[in-house]
PDB file of C-alpha atoms and ligand atoms in Angstrom:
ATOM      1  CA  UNK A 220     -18.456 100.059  27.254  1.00 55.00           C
ATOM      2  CA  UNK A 221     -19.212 101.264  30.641  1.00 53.00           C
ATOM      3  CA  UNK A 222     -15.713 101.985  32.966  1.00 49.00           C
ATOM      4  CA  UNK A 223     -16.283 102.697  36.432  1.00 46.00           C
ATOM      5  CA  UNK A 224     -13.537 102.912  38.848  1.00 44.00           C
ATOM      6  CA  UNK A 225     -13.185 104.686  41.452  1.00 40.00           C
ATOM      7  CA  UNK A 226      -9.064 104.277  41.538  1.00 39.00           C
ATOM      8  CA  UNK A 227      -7.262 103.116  38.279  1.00 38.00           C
ATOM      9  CA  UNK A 228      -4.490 101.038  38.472  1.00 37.00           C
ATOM     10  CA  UNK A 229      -2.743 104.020  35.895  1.00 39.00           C
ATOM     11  CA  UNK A 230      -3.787 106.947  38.191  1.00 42.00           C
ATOM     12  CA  UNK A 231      -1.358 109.218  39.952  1.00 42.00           C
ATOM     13  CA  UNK A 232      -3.618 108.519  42.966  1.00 47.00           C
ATOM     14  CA  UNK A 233      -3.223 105.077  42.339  1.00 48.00           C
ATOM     15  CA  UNK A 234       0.376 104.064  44.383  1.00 54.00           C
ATOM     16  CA  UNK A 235      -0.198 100.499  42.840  1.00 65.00           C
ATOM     17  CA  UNK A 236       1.981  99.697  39.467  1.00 79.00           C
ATOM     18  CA  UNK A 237       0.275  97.705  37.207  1.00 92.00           C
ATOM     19  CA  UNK A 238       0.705  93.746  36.868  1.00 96.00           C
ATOM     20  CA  UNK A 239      -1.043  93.571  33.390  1.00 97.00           C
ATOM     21  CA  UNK A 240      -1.240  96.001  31.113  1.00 97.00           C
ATOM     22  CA  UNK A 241      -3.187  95.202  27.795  1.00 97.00           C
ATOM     23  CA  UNK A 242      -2.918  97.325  24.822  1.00 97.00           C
ATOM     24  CA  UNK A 243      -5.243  97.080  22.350  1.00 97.00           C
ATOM     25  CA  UNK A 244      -5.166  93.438  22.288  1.00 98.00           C
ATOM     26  CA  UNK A 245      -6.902  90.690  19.553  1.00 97.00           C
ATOM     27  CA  UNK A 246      -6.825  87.288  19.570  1.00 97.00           C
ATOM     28  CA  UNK A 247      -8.233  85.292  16.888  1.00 96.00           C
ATOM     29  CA  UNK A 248      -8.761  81.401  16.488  1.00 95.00           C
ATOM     30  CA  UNK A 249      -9.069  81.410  12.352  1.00 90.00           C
ATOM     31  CA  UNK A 250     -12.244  82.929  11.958  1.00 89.00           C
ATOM     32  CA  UNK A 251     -13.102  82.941  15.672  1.00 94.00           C
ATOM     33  CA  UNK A 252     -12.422  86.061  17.327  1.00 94.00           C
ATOM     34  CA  UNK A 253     -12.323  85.340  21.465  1.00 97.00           C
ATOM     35  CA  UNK A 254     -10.682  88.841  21.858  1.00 98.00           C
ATOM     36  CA  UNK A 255     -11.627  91.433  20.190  1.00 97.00           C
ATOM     37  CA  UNK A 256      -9.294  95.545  20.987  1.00 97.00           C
ATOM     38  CA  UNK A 257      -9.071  94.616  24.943  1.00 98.00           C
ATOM     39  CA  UNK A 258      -7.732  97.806  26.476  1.00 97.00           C
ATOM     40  CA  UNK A 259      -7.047  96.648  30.602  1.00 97.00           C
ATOM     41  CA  UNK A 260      -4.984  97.478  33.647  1.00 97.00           C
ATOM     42  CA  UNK A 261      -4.905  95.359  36.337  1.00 97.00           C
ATOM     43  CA  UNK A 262      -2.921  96.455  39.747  1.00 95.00           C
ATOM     44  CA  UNK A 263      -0.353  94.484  42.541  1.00 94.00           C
ATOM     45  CA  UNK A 264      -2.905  93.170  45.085  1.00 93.00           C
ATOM     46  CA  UNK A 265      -6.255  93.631  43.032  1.00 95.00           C
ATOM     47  CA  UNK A 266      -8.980  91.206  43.126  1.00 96.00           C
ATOM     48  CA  UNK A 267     -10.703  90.888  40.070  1.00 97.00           C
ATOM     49  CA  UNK A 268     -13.423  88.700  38.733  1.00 97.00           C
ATOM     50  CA  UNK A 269     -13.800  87.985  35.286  1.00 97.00           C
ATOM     51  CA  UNK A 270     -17.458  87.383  34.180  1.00 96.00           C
ATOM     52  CA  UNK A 271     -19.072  86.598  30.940  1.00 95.00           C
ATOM     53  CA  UNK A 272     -21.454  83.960  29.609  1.00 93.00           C
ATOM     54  CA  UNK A 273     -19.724  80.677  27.847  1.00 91.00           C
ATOM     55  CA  UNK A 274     -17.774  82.004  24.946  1.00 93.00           C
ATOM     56  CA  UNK A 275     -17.254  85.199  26.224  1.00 95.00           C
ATOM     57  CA  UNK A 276     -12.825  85.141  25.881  1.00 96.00           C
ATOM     58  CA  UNK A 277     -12.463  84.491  30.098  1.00 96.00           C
ATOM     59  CA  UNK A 278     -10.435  81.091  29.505  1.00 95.00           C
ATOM     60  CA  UNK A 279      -8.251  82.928  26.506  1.00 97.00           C
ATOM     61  CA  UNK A 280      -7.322  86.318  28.213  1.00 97.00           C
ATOM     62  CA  UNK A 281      -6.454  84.193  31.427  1.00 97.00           C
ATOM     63  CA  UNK A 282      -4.433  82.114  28.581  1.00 96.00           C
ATOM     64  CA  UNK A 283      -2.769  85.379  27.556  1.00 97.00           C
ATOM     65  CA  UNK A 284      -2.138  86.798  30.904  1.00 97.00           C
ATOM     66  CA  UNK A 285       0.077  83.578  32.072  1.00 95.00           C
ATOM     67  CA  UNK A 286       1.830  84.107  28.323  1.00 94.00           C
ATOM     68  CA  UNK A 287       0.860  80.887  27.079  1.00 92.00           C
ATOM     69  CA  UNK A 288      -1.096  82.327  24.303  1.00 95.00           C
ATOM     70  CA  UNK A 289       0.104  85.353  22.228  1.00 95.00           C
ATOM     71  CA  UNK A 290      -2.075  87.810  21.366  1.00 97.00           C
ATOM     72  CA  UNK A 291      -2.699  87.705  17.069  1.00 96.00           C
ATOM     73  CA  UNK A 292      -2.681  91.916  17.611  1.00 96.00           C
ATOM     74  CA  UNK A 293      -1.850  94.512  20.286  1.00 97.00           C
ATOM     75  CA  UNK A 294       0.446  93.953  23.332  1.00 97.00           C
ATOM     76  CA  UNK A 295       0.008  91.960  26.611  1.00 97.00           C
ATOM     77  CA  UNK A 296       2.524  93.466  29.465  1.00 96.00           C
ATOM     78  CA  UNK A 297       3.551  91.950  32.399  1.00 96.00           C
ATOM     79  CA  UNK A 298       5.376  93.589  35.114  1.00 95.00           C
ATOM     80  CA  UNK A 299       5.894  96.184  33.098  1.00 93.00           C
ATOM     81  CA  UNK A 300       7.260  93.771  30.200  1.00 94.00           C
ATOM     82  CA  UNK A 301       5.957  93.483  26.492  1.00 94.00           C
ATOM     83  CA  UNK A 302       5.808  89.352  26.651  1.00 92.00           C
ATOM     84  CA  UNK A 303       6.080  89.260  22.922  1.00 90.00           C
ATOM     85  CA  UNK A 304       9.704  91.060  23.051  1.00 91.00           C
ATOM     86  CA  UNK A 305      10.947  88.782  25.211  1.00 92.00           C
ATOM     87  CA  UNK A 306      12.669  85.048  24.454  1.00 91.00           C
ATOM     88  CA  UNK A 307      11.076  82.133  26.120  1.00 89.00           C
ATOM     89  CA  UNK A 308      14.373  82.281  28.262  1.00 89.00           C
ATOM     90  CA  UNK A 309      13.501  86.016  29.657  1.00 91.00           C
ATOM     91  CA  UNK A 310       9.424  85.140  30.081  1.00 91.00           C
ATOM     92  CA  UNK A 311      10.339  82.198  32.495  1.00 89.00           C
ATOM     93  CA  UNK A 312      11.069  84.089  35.340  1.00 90.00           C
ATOM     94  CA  UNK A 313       7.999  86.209  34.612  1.00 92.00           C
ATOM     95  CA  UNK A 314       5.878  83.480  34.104  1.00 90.00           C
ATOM     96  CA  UNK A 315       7.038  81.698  37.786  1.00 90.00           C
ATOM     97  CA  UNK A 316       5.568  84.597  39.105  1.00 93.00           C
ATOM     98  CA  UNK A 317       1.796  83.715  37.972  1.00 95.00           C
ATOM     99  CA  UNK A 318       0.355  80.359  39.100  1.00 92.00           C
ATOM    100  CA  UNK A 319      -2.639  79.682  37.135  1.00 93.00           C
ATOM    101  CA  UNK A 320      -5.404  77.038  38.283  1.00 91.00           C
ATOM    102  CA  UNK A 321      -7.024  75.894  36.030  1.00 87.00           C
ATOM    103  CA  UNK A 322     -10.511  74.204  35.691  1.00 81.00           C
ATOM    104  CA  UNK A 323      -9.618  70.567  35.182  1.00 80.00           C
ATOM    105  CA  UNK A 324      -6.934  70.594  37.615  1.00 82.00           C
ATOM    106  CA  UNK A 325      -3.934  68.878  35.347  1.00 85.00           C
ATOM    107  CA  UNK A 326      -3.103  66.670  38.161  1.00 89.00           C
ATOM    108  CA  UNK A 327      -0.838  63.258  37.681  1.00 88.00           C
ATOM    109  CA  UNK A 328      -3.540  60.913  38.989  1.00 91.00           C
ATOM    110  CA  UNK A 329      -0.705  58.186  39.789  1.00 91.00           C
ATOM    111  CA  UNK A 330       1.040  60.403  42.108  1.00 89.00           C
ATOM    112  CA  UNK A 331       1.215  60.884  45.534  1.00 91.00           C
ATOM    113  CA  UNK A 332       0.081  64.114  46.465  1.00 94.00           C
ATOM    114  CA  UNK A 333       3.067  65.471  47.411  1.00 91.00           C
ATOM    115  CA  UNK A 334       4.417  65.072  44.487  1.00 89.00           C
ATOM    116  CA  UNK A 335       1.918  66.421  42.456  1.00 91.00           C
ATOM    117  CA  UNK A 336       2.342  70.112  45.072  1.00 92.00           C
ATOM    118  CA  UNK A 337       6.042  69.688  44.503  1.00 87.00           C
ATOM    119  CA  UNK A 338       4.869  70.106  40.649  1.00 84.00           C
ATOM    120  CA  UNK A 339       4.526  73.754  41.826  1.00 76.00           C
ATOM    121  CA  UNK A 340       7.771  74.161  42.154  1.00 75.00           C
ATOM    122  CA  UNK A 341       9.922  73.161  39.327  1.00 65.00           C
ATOM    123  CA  UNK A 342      10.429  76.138  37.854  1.00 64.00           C
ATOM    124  CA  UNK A 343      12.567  77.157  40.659  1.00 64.00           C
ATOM    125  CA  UNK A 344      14.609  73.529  40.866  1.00 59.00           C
ATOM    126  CA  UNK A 345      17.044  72.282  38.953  1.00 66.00           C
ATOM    127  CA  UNK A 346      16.845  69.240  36.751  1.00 66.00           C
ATOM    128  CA  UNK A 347      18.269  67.478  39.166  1.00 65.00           C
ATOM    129  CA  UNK A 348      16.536  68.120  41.861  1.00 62.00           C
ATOM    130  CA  UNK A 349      13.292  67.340  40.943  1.00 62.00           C
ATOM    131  CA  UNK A 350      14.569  64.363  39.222  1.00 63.00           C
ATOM    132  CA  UNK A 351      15.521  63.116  43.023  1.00 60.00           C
ATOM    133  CA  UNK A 352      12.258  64.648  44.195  1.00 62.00           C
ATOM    134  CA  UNK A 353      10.448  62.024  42.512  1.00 66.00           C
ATOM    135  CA  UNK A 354      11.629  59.329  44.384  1.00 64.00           C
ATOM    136  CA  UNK A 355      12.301  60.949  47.513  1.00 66.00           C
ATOM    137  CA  UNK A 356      10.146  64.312  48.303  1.00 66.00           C
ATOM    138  CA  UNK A 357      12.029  66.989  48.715  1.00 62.00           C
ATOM    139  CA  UNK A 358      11.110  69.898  50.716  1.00 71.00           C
ATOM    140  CA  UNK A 359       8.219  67.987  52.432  1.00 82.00           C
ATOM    141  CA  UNK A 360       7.857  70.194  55.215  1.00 86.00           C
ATOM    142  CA  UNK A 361       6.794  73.186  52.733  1.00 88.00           C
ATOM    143  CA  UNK A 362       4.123  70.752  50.902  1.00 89.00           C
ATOM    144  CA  UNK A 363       2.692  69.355  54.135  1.00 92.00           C
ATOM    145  CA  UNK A 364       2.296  73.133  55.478  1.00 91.00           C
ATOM    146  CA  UNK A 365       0.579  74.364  52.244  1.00 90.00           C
ATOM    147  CA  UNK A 366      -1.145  71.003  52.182  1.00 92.00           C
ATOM    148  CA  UNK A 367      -2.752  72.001  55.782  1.00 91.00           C
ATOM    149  CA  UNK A 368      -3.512  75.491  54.587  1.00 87.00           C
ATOM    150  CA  UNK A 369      -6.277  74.525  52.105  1.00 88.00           C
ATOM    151  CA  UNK A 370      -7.296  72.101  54.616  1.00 88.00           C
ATOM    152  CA  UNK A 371      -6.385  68.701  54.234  1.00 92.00           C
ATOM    153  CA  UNK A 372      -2.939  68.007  55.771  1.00 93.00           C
ATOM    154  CA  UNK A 373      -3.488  63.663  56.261  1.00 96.00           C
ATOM    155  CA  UNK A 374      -3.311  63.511  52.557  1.00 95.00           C
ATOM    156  CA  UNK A 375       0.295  64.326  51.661  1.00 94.00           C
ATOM    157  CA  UNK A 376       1.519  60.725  50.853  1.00 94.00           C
ATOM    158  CA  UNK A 377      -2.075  59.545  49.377  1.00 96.00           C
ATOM    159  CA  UNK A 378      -2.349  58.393  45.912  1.00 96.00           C
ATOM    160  CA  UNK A 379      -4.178  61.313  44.808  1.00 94.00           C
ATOM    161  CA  UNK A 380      -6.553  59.580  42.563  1.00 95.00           C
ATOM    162  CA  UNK A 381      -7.775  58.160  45.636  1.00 96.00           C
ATOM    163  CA  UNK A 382      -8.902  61.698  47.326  1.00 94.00           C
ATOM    164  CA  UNK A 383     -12.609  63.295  45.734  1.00 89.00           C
ATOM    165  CA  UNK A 384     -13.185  65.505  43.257  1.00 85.00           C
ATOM    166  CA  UNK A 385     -13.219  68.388  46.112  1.00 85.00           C
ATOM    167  CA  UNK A 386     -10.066  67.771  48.189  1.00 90.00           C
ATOM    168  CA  UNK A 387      -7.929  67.673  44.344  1.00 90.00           C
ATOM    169  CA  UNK A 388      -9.081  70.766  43.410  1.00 88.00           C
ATOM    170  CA  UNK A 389      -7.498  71.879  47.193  1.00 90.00           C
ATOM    171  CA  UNK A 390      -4.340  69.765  46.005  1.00 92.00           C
ATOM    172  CA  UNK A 391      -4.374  72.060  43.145  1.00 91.00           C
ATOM    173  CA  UNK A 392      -4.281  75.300  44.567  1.00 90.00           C
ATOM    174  CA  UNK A 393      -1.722  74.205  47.612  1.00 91.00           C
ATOM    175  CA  UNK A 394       0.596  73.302  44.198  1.00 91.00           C
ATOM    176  CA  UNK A 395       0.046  76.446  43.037  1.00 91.00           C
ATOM    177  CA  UNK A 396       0.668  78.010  46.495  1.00 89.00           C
ATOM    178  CA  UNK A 397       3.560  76.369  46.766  1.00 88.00           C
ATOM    179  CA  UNK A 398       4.886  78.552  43.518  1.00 88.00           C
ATOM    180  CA  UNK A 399       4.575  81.370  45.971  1.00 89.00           C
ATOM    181  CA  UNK A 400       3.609  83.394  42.972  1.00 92.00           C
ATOM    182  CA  UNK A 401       2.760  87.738  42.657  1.00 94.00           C
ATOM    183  CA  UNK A 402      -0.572  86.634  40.733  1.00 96.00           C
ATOM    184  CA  UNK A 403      -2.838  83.974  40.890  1.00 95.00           C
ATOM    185  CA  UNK A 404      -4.898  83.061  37.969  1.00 96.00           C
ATOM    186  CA  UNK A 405      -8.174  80.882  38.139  1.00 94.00           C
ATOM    187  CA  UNK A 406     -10.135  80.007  34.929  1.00 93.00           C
ATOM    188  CA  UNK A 407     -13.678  78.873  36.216  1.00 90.00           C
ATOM    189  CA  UNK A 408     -12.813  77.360  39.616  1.00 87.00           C
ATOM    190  CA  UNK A 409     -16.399  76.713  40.342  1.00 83.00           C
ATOM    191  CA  UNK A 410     -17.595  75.609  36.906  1.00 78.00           C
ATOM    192  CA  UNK A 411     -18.438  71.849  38.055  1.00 71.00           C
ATOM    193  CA  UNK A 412     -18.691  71.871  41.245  1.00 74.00           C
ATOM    194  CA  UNK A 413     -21.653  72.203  44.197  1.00 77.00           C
ATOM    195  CA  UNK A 414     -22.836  75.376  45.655  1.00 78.00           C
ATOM    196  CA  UNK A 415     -21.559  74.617  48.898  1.00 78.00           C
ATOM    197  CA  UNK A 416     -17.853  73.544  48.038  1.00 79.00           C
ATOM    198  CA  UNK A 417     -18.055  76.931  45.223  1.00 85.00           C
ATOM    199  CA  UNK A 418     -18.206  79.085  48.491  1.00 86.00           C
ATOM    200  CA  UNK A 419     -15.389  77.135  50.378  1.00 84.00           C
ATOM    201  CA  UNK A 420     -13.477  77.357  47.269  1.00 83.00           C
ATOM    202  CA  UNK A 421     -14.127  81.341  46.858  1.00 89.00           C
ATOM    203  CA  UNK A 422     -13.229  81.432  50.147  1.00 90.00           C
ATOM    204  CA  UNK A 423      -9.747  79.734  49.774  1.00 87.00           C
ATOM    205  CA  UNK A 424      -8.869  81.564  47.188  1.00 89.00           C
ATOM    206  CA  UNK A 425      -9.922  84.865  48.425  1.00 90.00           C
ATOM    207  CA  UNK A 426      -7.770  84.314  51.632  1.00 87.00           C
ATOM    208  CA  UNK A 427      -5.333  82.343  50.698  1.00 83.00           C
ATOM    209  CA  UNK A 428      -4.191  84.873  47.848  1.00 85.00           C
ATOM    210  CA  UNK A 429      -3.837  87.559  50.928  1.00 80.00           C
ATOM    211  CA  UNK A 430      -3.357  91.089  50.483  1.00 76.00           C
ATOM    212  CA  UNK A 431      -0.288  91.126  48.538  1.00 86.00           C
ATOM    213  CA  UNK A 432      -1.041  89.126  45.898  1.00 93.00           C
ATOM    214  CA  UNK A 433      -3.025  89.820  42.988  1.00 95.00           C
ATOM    215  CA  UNK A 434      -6.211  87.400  42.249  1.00 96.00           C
ATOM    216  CA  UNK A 435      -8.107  87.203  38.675  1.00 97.00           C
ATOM    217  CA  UNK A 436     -11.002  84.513  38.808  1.00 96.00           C
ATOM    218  CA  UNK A 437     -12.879  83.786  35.544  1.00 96.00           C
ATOM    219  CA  UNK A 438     -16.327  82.736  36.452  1.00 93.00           C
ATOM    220  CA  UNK A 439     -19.406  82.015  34.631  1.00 82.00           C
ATOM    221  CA  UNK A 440     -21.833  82.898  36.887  1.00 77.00           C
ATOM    222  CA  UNK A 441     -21.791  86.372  38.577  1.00 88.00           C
ATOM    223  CA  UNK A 442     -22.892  86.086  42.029  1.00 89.00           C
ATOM    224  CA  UNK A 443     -19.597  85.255  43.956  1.00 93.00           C
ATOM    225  CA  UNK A 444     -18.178  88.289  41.847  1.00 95.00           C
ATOM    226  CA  UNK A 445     -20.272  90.321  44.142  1.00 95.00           C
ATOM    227  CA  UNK A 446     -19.168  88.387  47.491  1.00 93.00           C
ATOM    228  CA  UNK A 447     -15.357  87.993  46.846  1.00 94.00           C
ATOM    229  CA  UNK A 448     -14.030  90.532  44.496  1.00 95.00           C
ATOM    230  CA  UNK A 449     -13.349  94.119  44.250  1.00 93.00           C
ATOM    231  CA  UNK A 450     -13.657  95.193  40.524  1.00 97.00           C
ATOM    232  CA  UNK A 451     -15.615  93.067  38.611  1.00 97.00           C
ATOM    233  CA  UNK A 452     -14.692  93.175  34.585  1.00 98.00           C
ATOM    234  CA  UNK A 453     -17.822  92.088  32.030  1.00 97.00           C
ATOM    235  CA  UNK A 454     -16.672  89.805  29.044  1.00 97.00           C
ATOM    236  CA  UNK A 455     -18.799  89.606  26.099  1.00 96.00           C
ATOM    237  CA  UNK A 456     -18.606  88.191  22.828  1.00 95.00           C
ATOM    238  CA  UNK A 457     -14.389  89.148  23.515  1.00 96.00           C
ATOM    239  CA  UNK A 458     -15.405  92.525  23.794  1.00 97.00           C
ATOM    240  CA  UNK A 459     -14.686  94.592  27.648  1.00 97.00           C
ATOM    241  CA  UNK A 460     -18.541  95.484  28.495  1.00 97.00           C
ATOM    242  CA  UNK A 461     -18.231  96.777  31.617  1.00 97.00           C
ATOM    243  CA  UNK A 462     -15.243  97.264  34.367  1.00 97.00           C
ATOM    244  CA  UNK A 463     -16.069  98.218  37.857  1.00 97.00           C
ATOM    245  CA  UNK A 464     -16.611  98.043  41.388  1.00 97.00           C
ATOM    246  CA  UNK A 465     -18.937  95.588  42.737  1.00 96.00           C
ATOM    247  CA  UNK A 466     -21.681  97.884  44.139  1.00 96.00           C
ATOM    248  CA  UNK A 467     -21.901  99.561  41.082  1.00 97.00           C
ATOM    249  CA  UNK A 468     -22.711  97.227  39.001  1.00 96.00           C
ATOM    250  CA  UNK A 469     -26.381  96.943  37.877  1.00 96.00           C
ATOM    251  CA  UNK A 470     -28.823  94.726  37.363  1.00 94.00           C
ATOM    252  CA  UNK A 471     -29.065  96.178  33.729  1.00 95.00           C
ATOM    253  CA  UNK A 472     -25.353  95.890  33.093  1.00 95.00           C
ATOM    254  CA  UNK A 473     -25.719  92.132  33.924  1.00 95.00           C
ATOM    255  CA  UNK A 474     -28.380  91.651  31.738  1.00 94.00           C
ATOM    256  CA  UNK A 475     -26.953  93.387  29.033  1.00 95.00           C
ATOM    257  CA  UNK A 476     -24.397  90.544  29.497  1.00 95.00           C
ATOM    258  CA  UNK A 477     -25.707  87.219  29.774  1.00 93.00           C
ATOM    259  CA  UNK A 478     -28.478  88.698  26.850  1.00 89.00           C
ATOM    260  CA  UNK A 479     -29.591  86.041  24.757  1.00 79.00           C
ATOM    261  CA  UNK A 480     -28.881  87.692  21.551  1.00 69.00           C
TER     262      UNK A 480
HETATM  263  P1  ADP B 603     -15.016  81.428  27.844  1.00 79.88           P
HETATM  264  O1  ADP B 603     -13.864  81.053  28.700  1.00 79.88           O
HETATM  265  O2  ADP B 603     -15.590  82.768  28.199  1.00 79.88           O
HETATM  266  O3  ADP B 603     -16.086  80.376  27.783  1.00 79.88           O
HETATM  267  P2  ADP B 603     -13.186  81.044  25.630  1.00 79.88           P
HETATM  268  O4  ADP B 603     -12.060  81.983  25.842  1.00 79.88           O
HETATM  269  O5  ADP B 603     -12.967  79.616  26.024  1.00 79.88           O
HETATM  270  O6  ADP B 603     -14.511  81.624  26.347  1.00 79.88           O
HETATM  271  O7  ADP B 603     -13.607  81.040  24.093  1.00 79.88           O
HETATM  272  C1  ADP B 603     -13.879  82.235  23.367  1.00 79.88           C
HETATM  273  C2  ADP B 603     -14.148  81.835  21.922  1.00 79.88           C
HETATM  274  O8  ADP B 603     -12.953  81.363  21.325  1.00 79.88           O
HETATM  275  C3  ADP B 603     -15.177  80.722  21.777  1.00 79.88           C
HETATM  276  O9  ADP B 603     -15.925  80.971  20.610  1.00 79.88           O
HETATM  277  C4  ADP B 603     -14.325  79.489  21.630  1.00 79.88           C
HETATM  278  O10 ADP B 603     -14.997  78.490  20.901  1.00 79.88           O
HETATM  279  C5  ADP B 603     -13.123  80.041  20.865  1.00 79.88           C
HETATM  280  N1  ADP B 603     -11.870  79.305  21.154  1.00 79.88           N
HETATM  281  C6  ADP B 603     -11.227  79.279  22.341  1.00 79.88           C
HETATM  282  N2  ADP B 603     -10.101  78.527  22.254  1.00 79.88           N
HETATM  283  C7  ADP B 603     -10.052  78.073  20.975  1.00 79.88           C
HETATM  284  C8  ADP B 603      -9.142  77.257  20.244  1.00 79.88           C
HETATM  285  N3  ADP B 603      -8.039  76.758  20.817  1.00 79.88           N
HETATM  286  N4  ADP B 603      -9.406  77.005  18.935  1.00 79.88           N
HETATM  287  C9  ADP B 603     -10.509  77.520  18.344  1.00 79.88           C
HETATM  288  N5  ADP B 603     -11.406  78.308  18.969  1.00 79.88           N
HETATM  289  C10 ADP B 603     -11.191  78.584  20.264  1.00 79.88           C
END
């Protein structure tokens, strides 16, 4: 394993406290094993990329950041919490804080759009609430606003299975903007979609998630790593292959990754 980073999260000369902090972590599937002793430390504000050819573990440590997969060894902590200690009750304020996008969107196709942003936000509402919200939108103003952030603002009371494959992937990430959330999560953004809207969509994400907010992107293939990120972390066969800064990553490192066998 190669580790090259110029400032660790973990350093004294690092002011940032850690966001994730993975200890020796396994995950297994039966006989599958997607992660294999993952050692990690990821900042406040950091934008990583995950990379690693198909089968690699992206999708399941993005599954085990967000805490919706436990780890079968070792200990996942977020915000300086073991997730595993805590009841479901104590993780839900932990887990509001990380909005996770994920590849095939989970959108209600039957919805208006607005509703499907306000989605984003029932974590923080009561029962109530978004019970009302379903009939009449609640909070519209914040949903239209987030809605003309990623760029399409005339869609708010569409049906959203009406709008393209491209502007629901945007209603996607204004729902998880809406969340306002510490860490945004992305498990192959890009994975089916055209090299021109994969740049507009790096883009998004890269700016939208600001400087405050941390930003983990799993991707399959490595160049917008390179473009958008600034610490680039090599997955393969669940094992951490290399973790480091964009320019100094190699061309030798990346084909020690995607190698065929
Ligand atoms: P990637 O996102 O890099 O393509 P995954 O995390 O999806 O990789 O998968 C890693 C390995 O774990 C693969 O061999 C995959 O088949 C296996 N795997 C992932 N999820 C499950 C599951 N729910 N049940 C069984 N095997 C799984």
């Amino acid at each position: 394993m190669i580790t090259i980073q110029e400032k660790l999260p973990g350093d004294s000369s690092a002011p940032n406290p850690a966001v994730f902090r993975l200890r020796n972590v396994s995950c297994h599937f039966e006989s599958i094993e997607a992660i294999t002793g993952l050692n990690l430390e990821i900042g406040r504000g950091e934008k990583v990329a995950l990379v690693g050819p198909s089968g690699a573990g992206k999708s399941t440590l993005i599954r085990l950041l967000n805490g919706s997969l436990a780890p079968t060894q070792g200990d996942v902590e977020v915000f300086g919490r073991s997730l595993a200690r805590l009841s479901a009750r104590q993780r839900r304020p932990i887990q509001r804080q990380i909005g996770t996008l994920y590849q095939q969107f989970h959108l209600v196709n039957n919805l208006a759009v607005i509703h499907n942003i306000n989605a984003g936000r029932l974590g923080s509402w009561s029962l109530l609430k978004a019970m009302v919200s379903l009939i009449w939108p609640l909070e519209t103003q914040i949903a239209a606003e987030t809605l003309a952030q990623v760029g399409i603002p005339e869609k708010l009371y569409e049906r959203t299975a009406t709008l393209s494959g491209g502007q629901q992937q945007r209603v996607a990430i204004a729902r998880v903007l809406v969340q306002n959330p510490d860490v945004i999560l992305a498990d192959e953004p890009i994975a089916s979609i055209d090299p021109e809207r994969s740049r507009e969509m790096m883009n998004l994400l890269r700016d939208l998630s600001g400087k405050g907010k941390t930003l983990i992107v799993s991707l399959h293939a490595i160049e917008f790593a390179f473009s958008h990120f600034d610490r680039i972390i090599g997955l393969r066969a669940g094992r951490l292959l290399f973790d480091a800064v964009p320019r100094e990553v190699t061309p030798a490192m990346i084909q020690a990754l995607y190698r065929l066998t």
